[in-house]
Short mmCIF file of C-alpha atoms in Angstrom, two decimals:
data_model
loop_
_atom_site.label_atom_id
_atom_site.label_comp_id
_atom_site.label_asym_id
_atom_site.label_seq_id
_atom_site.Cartn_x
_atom_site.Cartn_y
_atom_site.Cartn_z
CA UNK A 300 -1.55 19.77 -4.37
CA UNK A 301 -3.38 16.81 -3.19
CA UNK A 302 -5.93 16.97 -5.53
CA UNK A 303 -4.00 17.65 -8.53
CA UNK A 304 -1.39 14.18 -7.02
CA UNK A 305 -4.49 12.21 -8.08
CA UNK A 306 -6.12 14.47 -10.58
CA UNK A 307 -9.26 14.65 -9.16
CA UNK A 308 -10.54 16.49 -12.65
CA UNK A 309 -10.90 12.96 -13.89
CA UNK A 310 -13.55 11.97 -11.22
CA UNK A 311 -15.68 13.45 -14.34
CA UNK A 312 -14.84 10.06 -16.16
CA UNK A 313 -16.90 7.95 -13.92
CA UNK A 314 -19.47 10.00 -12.22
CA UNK A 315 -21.63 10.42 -15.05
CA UNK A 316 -22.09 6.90 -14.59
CA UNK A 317 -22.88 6.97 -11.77
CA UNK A 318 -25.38 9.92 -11.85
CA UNK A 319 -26.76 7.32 -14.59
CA UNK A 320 -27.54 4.21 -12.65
CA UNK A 321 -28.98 6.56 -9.58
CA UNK A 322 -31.30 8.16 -11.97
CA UNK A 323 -32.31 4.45 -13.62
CA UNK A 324 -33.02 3.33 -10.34
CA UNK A 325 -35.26 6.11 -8.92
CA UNK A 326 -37.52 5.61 -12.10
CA UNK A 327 -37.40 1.70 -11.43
CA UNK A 328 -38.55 2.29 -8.05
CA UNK A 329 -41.47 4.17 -9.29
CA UNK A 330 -39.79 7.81 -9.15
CA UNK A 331 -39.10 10.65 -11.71
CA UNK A 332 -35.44 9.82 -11.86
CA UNK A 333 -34.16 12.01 -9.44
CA UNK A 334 -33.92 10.60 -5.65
CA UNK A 335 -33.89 13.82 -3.82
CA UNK A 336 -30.81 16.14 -3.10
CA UNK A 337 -29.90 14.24 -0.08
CA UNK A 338 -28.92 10.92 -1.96
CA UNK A 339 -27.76 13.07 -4.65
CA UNK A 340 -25.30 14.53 -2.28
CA UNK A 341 -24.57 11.36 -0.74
CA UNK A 342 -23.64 9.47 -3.49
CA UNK A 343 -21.40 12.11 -5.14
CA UNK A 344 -19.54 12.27 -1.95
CA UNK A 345 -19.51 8.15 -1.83
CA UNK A 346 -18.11 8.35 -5.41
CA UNK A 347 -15.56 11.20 -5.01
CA UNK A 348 -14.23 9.46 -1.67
CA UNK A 349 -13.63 6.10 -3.38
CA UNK A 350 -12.10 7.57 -6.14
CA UNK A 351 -9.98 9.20 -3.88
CA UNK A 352 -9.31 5.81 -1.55
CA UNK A 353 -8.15 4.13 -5.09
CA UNK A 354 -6.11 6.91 -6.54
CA UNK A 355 -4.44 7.52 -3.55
CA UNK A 356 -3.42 4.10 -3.09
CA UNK A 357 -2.51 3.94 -6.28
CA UNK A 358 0.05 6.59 -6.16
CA UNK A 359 1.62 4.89 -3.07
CA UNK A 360 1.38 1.58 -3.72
CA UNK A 361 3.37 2.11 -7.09
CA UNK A 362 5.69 5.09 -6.37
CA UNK A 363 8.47 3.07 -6.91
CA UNK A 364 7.45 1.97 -10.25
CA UNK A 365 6.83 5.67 -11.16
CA UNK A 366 10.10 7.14 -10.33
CA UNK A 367 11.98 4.92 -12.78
CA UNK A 368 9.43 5.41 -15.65
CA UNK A 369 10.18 8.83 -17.35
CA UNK A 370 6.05 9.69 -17.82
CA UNK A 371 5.62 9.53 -14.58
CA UNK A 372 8.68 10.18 -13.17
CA UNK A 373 7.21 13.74 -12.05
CA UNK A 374 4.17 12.31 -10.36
CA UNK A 375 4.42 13.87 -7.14
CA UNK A 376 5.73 11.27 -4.44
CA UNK A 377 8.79 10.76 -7.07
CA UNK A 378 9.52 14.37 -7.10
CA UNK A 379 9.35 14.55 -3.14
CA UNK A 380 6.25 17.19 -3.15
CA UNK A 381 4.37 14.71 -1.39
CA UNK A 382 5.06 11.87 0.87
CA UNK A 383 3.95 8.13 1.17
CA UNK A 384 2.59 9.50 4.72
CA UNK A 385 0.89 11.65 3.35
CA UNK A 386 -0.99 9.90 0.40
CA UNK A 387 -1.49 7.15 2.82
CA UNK A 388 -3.24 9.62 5.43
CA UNK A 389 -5.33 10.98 2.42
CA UNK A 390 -6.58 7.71 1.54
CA UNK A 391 -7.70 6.57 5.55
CA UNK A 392 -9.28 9.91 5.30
CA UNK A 393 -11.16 9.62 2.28
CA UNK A 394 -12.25 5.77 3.10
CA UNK A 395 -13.64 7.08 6.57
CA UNK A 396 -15.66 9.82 4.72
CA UNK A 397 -16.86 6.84 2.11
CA UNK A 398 -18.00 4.68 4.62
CA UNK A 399 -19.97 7.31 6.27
CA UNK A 400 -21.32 8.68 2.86
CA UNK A 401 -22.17 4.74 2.25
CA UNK A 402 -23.94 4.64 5.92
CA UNK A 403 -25.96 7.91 5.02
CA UNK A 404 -27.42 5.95 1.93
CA UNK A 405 -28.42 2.40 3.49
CA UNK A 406 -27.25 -0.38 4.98
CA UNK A 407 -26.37 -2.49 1.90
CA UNK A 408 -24.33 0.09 0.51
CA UNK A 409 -22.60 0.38 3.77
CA UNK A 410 -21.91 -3.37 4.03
CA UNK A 411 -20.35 -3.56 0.52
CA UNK A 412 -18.15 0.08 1.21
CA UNK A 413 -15.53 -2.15 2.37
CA UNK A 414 -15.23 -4.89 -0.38
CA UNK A 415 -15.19 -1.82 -3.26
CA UNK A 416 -12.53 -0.10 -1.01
CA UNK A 417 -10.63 -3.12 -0.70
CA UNK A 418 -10.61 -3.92 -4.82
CA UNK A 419 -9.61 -0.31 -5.34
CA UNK A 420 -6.53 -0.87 -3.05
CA UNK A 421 -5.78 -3.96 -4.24
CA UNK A 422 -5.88 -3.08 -8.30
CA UNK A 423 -2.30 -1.02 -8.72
CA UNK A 424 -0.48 -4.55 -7.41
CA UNK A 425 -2.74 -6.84 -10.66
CA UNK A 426 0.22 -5.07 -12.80
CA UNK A 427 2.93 -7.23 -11.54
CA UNK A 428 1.66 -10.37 -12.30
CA UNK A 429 -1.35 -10.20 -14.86
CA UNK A 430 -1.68 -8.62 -18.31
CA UNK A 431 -5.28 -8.36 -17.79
CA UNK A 432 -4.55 -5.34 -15.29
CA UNK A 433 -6.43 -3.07 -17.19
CA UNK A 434 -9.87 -5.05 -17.30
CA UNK A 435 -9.59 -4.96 -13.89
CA UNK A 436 -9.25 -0.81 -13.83
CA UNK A 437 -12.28 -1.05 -16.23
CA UNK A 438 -14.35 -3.53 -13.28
CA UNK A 439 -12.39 -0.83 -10.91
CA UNK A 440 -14.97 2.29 -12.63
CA UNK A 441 -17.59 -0.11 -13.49
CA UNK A 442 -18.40 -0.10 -9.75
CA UNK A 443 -19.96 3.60 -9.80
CA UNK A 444 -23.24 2.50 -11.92
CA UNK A 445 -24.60 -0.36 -9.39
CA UNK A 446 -22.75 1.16 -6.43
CA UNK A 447 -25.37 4.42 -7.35
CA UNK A 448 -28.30 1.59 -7.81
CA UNK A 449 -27.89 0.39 -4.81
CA UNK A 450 -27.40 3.84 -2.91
CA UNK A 451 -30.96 4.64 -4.38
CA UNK A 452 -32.84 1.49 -3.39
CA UNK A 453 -31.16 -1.07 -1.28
CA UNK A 454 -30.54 -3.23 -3.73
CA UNK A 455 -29.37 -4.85 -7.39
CA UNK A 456 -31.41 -6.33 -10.57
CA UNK A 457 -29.76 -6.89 -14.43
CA UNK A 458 -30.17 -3.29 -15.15
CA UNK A 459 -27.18 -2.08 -13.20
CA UNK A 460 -25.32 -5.26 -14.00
CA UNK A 461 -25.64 -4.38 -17.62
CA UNK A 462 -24.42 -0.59 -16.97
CA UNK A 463 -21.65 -1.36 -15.04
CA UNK A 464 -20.64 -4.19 -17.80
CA UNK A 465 -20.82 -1.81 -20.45
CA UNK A 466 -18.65 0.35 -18.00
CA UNK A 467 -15.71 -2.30 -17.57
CA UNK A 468 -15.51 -2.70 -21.28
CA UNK A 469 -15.04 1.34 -22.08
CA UNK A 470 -13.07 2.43 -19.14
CA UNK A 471 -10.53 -1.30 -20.05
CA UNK A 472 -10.40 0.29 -23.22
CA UNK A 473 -8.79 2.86 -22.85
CA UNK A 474 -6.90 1.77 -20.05
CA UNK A 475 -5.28 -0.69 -22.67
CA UNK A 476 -4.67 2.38 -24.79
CA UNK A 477 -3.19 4.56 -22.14
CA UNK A 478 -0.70 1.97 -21.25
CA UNK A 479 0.41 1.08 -24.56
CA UNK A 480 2.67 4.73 -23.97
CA UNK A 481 4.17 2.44 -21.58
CA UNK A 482 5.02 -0.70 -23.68
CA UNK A 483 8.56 -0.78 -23.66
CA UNK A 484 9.11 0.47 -20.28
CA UNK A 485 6.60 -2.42 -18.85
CA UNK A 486 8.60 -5.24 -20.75
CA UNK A 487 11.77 -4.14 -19.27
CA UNK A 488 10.40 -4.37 -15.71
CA UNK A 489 8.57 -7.25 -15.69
CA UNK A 490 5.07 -5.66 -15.87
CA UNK A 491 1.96 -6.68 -17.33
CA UNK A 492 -0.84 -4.92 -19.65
CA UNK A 493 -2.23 -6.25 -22.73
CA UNK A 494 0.47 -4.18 -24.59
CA UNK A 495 3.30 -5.69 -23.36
CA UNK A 496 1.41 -9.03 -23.79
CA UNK A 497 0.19 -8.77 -26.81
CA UNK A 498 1.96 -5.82 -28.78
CA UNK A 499 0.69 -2.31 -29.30
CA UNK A 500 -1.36 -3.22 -32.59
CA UNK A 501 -3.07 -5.71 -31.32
CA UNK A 502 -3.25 -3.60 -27.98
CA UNK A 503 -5.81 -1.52 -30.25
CA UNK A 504 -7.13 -4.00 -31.95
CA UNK A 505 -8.88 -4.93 -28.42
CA UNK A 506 -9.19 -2.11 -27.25
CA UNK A 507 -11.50 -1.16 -30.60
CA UNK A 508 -13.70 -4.21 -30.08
CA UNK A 509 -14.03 -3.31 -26.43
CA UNK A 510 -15.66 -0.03 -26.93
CA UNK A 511 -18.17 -1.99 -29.70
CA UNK A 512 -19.09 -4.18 -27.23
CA UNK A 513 -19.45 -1.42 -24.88
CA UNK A 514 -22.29 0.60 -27.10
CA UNK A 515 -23.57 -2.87 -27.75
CA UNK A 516 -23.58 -4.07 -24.01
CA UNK A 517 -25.81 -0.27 -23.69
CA UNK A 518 -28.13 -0.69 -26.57
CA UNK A 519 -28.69 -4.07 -25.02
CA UNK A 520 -29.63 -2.35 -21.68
CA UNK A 521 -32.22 -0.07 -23.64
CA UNK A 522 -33.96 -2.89 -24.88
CA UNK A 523 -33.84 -5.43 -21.81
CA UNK A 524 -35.38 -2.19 -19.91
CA UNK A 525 -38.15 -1.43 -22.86
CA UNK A 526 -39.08 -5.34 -23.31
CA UNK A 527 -39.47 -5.93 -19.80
CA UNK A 528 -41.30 -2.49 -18.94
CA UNK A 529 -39.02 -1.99 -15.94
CA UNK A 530 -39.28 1.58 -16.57
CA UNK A 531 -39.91 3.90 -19.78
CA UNK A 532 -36.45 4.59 -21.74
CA UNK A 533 -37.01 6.98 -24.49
CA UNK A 534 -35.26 7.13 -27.88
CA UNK A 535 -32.68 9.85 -26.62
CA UNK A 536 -30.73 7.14 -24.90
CA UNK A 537 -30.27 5.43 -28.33
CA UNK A 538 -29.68 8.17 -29.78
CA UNK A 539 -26.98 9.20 -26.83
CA UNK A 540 -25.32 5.57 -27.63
CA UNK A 541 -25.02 6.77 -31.61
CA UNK A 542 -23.19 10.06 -30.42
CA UNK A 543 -20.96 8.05 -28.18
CA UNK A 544 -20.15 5.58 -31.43
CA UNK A 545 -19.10 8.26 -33.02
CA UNK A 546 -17.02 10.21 -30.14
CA UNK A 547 -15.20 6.61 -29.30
CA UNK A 548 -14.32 6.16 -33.43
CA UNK A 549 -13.41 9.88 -33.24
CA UNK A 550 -10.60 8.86 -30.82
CA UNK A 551 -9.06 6.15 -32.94
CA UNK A 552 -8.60 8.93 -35.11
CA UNK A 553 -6.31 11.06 -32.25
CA UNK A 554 -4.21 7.64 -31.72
CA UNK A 555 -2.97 5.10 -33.35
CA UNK A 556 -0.22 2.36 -32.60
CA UNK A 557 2.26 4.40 -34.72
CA UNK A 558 1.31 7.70 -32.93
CA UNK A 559 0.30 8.47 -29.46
CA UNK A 560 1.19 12.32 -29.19
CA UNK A 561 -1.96 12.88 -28.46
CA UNK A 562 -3.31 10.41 -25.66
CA UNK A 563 -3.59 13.08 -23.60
CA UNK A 564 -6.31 14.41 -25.35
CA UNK A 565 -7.84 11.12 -26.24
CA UNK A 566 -7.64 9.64 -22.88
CA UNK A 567 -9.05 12.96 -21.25
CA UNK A 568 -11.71 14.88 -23.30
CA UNK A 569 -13.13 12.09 -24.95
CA UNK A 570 -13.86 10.34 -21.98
CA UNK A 571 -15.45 12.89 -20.33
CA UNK A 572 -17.37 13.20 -23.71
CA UNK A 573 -18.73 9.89 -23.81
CA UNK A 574 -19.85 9.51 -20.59
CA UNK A 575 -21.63 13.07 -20.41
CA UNK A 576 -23.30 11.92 -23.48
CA UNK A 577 -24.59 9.39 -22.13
CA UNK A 578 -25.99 10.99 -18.65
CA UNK A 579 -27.56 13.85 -21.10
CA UNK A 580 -29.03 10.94 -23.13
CA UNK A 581 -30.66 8.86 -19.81
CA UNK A 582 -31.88 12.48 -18.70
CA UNK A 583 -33.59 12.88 -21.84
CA UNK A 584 -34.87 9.71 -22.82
CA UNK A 585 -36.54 10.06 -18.88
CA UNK A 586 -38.24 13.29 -19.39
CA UNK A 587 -39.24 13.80 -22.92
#
């Protein structure tokens, strides 16, 4: 029950990402892009506990707001299946477990634990007063890449800067598109997105450029990383941004401002889509 209260399925959306910028920095540190099952381990556990930390928050932190609007009316803390307590324990539970995941990896990662934690908890409240709430989900995600860079080696350069940038912009986009279900509701309660800001059509309008920006932001990556010889970055990975063009303009097609039956497919598959792409396309351009 817990884990479906903050579908952990969707962990899938960010951890590719992550799995990305630990296998980046391996090969930057000299290695053959994978850092050894023990920092493997570690970091998936770091990632799935954050996660955890943020969604759990989340579903506290704005249970009020989800009783009274009818998609998420059946969230789990409005239908009493769960309590406040409860969520609340989960997510002390899950921090303790990221801090020690963070400790495991090294001490910089265990020094910042805290300051991701604290953004994570602090992102469901941005909704009340700012309609850039969902860039701030997107920075929320875009944590995963350098968090993993830093759980390799101790520290950051532009390379993980870049990732987690290109990060912010996809996962904002469709944040913006997700919400724009919840246009009218949000304008009748006094809460922000860049739909009820700016009106569903130009909610996509964004949201569109975001995601070229986004394949941009990662094309730029490939070439910072090839001109500077920081490591060797194949073709595949530009090749891996191509297949991702095409999945994100595939979506468009699922949703549009005059129909968003099927954001549930949209915001879930494709996702998952783009960023496996990706992590098959860094894996690739690595070993071939």
């Amino acid at each position: 029950m817990f884990l479906d209260a903050i579908k952990f399925q969707e962990s899938v959306f960010a951890l590719p990402f992550a799995y990305i910028g630990m296998t980046l920095a391996d090969v930057h540190t000299g290695g053959d892009g994978f850092p050894g099952w023990r920092t493997f381990a570690w970091i998936t556990v770091a990632m799935v506990s954050a996660r955890t930390v943020g969604m759990s928050a989340n579903r506290v932190i704005d249970r009020h707001i989800d009783a009274k609007n009818p998609r998420s009316a059946q969230r789990h803390i409005p239908q009493g299946l769960l309590s406040a307590a409860e969520m609340t324990t989960l997510a002390v539970v899950a921090f303790g477990i990221f801090l020690f995941a963070a400790y495991q990896l090294n001490m910089l990662a265990f020094v910042l634990a805290p300051v991701a934690a604290a953004y994570l908890v602090f992102y469901p409240y941005t909704k009340r007063f700012t309609w850039t709430a969902n860039l701030l989900l997107g920075w929320a995600l875009a944590i995963s890449p350098s968090a993993a860079w830093i759980g390799v080696n101790g520290s950051l350069s532009l390379e993980p800067v870049l990732l987690s940038l290109a990060v912010a912009l996809w996962a904002g986009s469709f944040d913006i598109l997700y919400h724009t279900q919840d246009f009218e509701f949000q304008r009748e309660n006094g809460l922000h997105s860049v739909a009820a800001r700016f009106g569903v059509v130009n909610a996509f309008r964004i949201a569109r450029t975001m995601d070229v920006l986004a394949v941009t932001v990662l094309v730029v990556l490939w070439a910072w990383i090839n001109l500077t010889n920081s490591m060797d970055l194949g073709w595949p990975f530009l090749a891996a941004c191509g297949v991702a063009s095409c999945i994100l303009w595939y979506k468009y097609r699922l949703v549009s401002p005059t129909d968003l039956s099927r954001m549930g497919m949209a915001f879930g598959r494709i996702n998952a889509y783009v960023s496996t792409t990706m992590l098959i396309g860094t894996i690739l351009a690595i070993y071939l």
